[in-house]
Structures are given as C-alpha cells and as structure tokens.
XYZ file of C-alpha atoms in Angstrom:
291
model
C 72.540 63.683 -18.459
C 71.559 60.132 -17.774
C 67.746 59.186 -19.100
C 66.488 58.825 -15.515
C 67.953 61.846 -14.258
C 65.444 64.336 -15.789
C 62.653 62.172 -14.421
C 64.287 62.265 -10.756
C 65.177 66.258 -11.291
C 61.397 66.931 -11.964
C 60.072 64.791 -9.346
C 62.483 66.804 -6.207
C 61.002 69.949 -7.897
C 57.495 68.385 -8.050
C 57.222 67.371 -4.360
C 58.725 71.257 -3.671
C 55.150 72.653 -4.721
C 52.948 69.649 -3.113
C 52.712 71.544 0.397
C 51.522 74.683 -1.447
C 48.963 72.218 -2.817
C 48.638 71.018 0.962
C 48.386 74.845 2.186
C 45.342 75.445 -0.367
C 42.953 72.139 0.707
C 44.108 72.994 4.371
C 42.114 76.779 3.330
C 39.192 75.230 1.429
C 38.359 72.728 3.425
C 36.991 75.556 6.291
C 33.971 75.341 3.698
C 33.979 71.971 1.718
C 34.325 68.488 3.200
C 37.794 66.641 2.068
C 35.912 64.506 -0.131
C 34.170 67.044 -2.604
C 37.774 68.859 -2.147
C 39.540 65.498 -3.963
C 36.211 64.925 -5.948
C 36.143 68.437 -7.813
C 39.959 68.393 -8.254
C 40.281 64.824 -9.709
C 37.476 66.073 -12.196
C 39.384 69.174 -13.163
C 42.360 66.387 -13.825
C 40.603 64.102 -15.694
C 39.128 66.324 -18.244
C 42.713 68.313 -18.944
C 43.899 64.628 -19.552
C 41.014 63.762 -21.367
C 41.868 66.880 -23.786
C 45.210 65.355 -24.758
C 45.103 64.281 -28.180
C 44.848 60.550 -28.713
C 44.608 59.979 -25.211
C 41.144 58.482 -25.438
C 42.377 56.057 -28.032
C 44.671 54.811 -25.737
C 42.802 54.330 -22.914
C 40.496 52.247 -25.583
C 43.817 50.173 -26.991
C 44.963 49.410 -23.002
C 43.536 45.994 -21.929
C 41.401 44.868 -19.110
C 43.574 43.496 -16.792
C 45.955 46.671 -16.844
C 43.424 48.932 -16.480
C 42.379 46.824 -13.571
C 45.338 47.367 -12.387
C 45.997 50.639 -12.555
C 42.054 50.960 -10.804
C 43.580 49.330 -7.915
C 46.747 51.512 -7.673
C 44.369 54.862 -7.488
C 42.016 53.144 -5.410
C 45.491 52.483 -3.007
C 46.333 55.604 -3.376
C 42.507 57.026 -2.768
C 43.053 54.927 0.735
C 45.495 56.159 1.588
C 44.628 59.889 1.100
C 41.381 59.629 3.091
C 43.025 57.301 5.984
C 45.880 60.315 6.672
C 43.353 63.028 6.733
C 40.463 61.767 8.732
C 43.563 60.447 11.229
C 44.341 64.096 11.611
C 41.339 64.440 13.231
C 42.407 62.654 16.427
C 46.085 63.106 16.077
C 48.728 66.049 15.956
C 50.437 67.036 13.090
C 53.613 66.184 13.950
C 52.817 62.571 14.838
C 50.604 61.787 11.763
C 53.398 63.653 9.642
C 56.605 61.752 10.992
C 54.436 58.161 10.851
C 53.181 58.439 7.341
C 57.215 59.167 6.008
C 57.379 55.600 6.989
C 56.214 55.288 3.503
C 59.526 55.219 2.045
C 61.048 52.673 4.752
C 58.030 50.504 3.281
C 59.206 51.108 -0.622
C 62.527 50.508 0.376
C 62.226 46.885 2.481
C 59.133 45.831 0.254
C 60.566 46.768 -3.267
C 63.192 43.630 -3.415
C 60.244 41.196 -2.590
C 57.387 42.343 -4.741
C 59.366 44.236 -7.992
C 62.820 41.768 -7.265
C 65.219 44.616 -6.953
C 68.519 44.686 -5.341
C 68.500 45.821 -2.088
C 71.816 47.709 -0.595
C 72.592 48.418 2.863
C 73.637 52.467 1.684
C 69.795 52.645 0.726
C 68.442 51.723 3.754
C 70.478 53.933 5.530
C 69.631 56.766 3.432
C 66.170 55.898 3.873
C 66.483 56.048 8.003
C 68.386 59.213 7.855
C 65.862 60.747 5.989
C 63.185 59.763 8.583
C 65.367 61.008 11.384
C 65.468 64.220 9.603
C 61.387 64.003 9.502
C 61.191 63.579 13.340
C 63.562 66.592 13.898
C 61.192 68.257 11.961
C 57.997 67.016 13.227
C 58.828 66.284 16.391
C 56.711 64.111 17.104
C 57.577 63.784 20.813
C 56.252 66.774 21.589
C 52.729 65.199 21.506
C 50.999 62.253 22.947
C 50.784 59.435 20.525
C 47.251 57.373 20.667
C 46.379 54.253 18.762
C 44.633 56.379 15.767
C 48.279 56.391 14.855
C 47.609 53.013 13.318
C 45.595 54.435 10.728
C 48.739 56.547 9.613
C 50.823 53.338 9.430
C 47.817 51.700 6.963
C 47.986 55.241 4.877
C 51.848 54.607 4.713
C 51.331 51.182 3.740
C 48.805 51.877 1.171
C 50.862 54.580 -0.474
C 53.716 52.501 -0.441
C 52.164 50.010 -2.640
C 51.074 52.333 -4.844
C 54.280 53.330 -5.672
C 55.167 49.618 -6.208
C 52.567 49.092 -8.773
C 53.692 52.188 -10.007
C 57.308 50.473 -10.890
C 55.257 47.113 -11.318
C 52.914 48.252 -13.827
C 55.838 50.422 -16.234
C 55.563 48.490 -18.612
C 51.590 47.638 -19.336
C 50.901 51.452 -20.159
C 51.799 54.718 -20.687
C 52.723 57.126 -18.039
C 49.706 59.698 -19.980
C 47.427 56.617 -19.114
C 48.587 55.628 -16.112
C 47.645 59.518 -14.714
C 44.684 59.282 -16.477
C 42.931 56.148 -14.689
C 44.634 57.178 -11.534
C 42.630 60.837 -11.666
C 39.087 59.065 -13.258
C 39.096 56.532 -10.486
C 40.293 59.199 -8.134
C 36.889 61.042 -9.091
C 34.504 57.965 -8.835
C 35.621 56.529 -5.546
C 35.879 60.167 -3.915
C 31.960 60.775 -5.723
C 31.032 57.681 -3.718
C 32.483 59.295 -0.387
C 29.808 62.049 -0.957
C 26.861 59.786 -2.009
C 27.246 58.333 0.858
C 27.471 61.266 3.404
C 23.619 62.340 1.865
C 22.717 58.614 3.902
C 24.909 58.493 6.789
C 26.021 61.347 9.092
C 29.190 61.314 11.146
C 29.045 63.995 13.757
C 32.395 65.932 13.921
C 33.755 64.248 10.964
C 34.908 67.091 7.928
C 33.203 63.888 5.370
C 29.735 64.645 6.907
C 29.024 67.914 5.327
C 26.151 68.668 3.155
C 27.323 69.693 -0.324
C 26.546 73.319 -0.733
C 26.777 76.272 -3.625
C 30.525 76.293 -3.927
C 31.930 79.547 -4.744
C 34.009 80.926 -7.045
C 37.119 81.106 -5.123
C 36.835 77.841 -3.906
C 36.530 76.129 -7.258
C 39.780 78.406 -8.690
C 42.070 77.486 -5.913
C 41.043 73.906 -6.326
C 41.807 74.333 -9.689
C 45.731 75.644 -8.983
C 45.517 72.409 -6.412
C 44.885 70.367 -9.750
C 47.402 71.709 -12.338
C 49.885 71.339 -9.002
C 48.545 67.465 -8.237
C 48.675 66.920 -12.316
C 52.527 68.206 -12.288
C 52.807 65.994 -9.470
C 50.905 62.738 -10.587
C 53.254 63.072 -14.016
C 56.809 63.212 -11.994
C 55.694 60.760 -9.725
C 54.991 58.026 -12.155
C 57.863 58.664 -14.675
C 60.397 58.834 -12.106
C 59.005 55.416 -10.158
C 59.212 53.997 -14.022
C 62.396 55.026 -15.130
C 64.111 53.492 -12.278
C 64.371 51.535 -9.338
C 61.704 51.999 -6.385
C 64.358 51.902 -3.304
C 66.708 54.910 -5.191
C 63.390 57.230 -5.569
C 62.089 56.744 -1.974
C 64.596 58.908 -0.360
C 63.329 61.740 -2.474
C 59.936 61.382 -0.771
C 61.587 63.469 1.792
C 61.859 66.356 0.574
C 58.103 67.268 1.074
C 58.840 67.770 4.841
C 61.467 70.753 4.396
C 59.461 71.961 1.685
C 56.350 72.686 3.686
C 58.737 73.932 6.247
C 59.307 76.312 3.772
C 56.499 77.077 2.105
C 54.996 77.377 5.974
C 57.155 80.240 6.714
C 56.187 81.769 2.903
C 52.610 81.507 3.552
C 52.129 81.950 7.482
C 55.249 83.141 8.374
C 55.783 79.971 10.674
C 59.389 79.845 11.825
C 60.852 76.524 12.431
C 62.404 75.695 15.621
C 66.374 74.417 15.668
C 65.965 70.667 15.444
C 63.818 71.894 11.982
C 66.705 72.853 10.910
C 68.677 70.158 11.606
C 66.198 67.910 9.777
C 65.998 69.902 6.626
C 70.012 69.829 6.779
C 69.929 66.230 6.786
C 67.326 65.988 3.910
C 68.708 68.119 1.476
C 72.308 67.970 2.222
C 72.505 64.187 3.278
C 69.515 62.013 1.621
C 69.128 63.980 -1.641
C 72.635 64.203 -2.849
C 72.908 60.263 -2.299
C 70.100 59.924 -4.979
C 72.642 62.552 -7.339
C-alpha cells in the first residue's frame, strides 16, 4: 500500500463517526449554548495533546510566523463552524447541508491557484457528482431557500481554505502540532464567544445563554465528541498533507451518507428513495475514483 493511502483510508473512516459527533452536540446543546459546547471540547483536546510527550517542546521549537499561521487556519475553521450553526437557525437542514458541501467544489477550483496543483477535468466531475449525490440526499428543494443561505456559502468558503492551508502549511510543522494550535486556538476564540454573551444578549440566539452548572452527562458526552473530533482533526490533516487537495475533496462526501446512517442508528430516521440514490452515488461513484 501506497504511503498516502493509509492517510486517505483513515480519513473515509474518520468522517464515518463525525455525524455521531454531530448527533451528540445536536443532544447537548438542549442545555448548553454552541459556544461553551466547542469551548469545553477544544479544552478536553488540547490537554490530551498537551500530554503527548515532547509535544510542548515542539510547539516551543515551531516559529512565529507558522504558528501564525496555523492561528489563522483554526481561526478559519472556528468561522466557519459558528457561521453553519447559527445559519441553521433561519434555514432548513437540507438547504444549509447541500450549500455547505460546496466546500469541496471550492478545494477543488481554488487548490490549482493558491497550492499550484494540477487540475483535471475527471476531478471536477467527481467533485459535482458528489454534490448531486448531496442534494438527493438533502433535498434541498423541498424547502424555501432565503438569503441566510449566504452565510452557508461564507462557512463553505472558510472551511475550504482551511483545508488549503492545511496542504499549504505541510511542510512548516508537524501534523501533532498542527492539531495542537488548531484545538488551543479553537478554545480561546470559542472562550471569547462566551465572554462576550455575559455583555451582549441576542434574544433567540442558542450563543446568548448564561453559562450554568454543567452536569455530568453533559461534560462525558462532550468528552466522546472530543476523542471523535481528535480522531478526526488527526485524519484530516495527514491526509490533506500527504497528498493533493483536489483528490481528498471528494472524500468530504462521505459525511452525508454517513449521517444518513448513523440517523437511522440513532433515531431510526429512514431515508426517502432519492437518499438512496445519493448515497449510491457517493460511495459507489465518488469514493472509488479516489481508490
């Protein structure tokens, strides 16, 4: 097996688990606004990472401009989180769900002018095959779109290049600090979020809540939402530095099926026909392309 094919193989399995991660915040979030939710679980992150021998030394070796760097692709990242999930407030599911899988459309056209890679026309089409399978999923025509939808495009954007600095920055650091910086700045700029709710209230908004005693429960499954984001985090940034941006896009779409999936696990949610006709054209189409 190739050197980059591990990476890929762990990232497909990786973004399997991320809606269970989904399913959990979706639960805790009834109680604790989204930013204590990313807050708490970037914390529980950082300090496993922290643990890791010599992994402070690094951090102290890397210099200024890379970790820089690497601020600004968690702080992309930390945009784009908070963008998508205060968008779901005004939108459907389906609609914010098929517009921010434009992400990979953006890797894919934006990777040959800001990391010079090759582009190929059988790439492309992979890419728009996978994002028809994402509509048959979604559906997103079953709702009325509004102009919040915008907000979704910005999240796709941001996430987008913070894959590319992912691939840009491969060489500058280590994927151990890379994770590290992302889940420390993760913590600050989401610790800001809730600093600022104790000044300014925004009625009906899940970021206006007062921070309360959080219970036990709460802080465990946040904790199986870490060691699922860490696992996550790790395939994510080896795979985007191992190889080329455009051939790891595609991949992105196997979340979609996935929480099909792990939506009929959990809630016993069964997915309508053209569902199925999306995840066939996923996993049988897009993902054996990248084989």
């Amino acid at each position: 097996m190739r050197s980059y094919e591990w990476p890929i193989l762990l990232f497909c399995g990786a973004i399997f688990l991320s809606p269970v991660n989904d399913a959990i915040v979706k639960l805790v979030t009834v109680e604790m606004s989204i930013a204590e939710v990313i807050c708490i679980r970037a914390l529980y992150c950082a300090c496993i990472l922290l643990c890791i021998k010599n992994n402070v030394k690094e951090l102290t070796r890397t210099d200024i401009d890379t970790l820089f760097l690497l601020f600004c692709r968690a702080a992309l990242l930390s945009m784009s989180m908070f963008l998508y999930i205060y968008s779901l407030s005004f939108l459907s599911l389906s609609i914010a769900v098929s517009t921010f899988y434009l992400a990979p459309i953006f890797v894919s056209l934006l990777s040959p002018v800001f990391l010079r890679e090759p582009m190929r026309f059988n790439n492309i089409t992979f890419v728009l095959i996978g994002f028809f399978g994402v509509l048959l999923i979604s559906e997103p025509w079953s709702a009325d779109p509004k102009a919040e939808v915008l907000l979704v495009v910005i999240a796709a954007l941001s996430y987008a290049f913070f894959q590319l600095l992912t691939r840009a920055t491969s060489s500058k650091a280590g994927t151990l600090t890379v994770v590290t910086v992302q889940h420390l700045a993760l913590s600050i700029i989401s610790g800001v979020v809730i600093l600022y709710n104790f000044k300014v209230t925004h009625h009906g908004s899940d970021f206006s809540r007062i921070i309360k005693n959080y219970s036990f429960e709460n802080l465990m499954l946040i904790f199986i939402c870490g060691l699922i984001v860490l696992c996550f985090s790790f395939a994510s940034a080896n795979a985007y530095r191992k190889t080329h941006a455009f051939k790891i896009a595609p991949l992105e779409f196997v979340a979609i099926p996935s929480g099909v999936i792990w939506s009929y696990i959990i809630w016993n949610d069964v997915p309508s026909v053209s569902a199925f006709g999306g995840i066939f054209l996923i996993f049988m189409v897009v993902v054996p392309r990248n084989n």
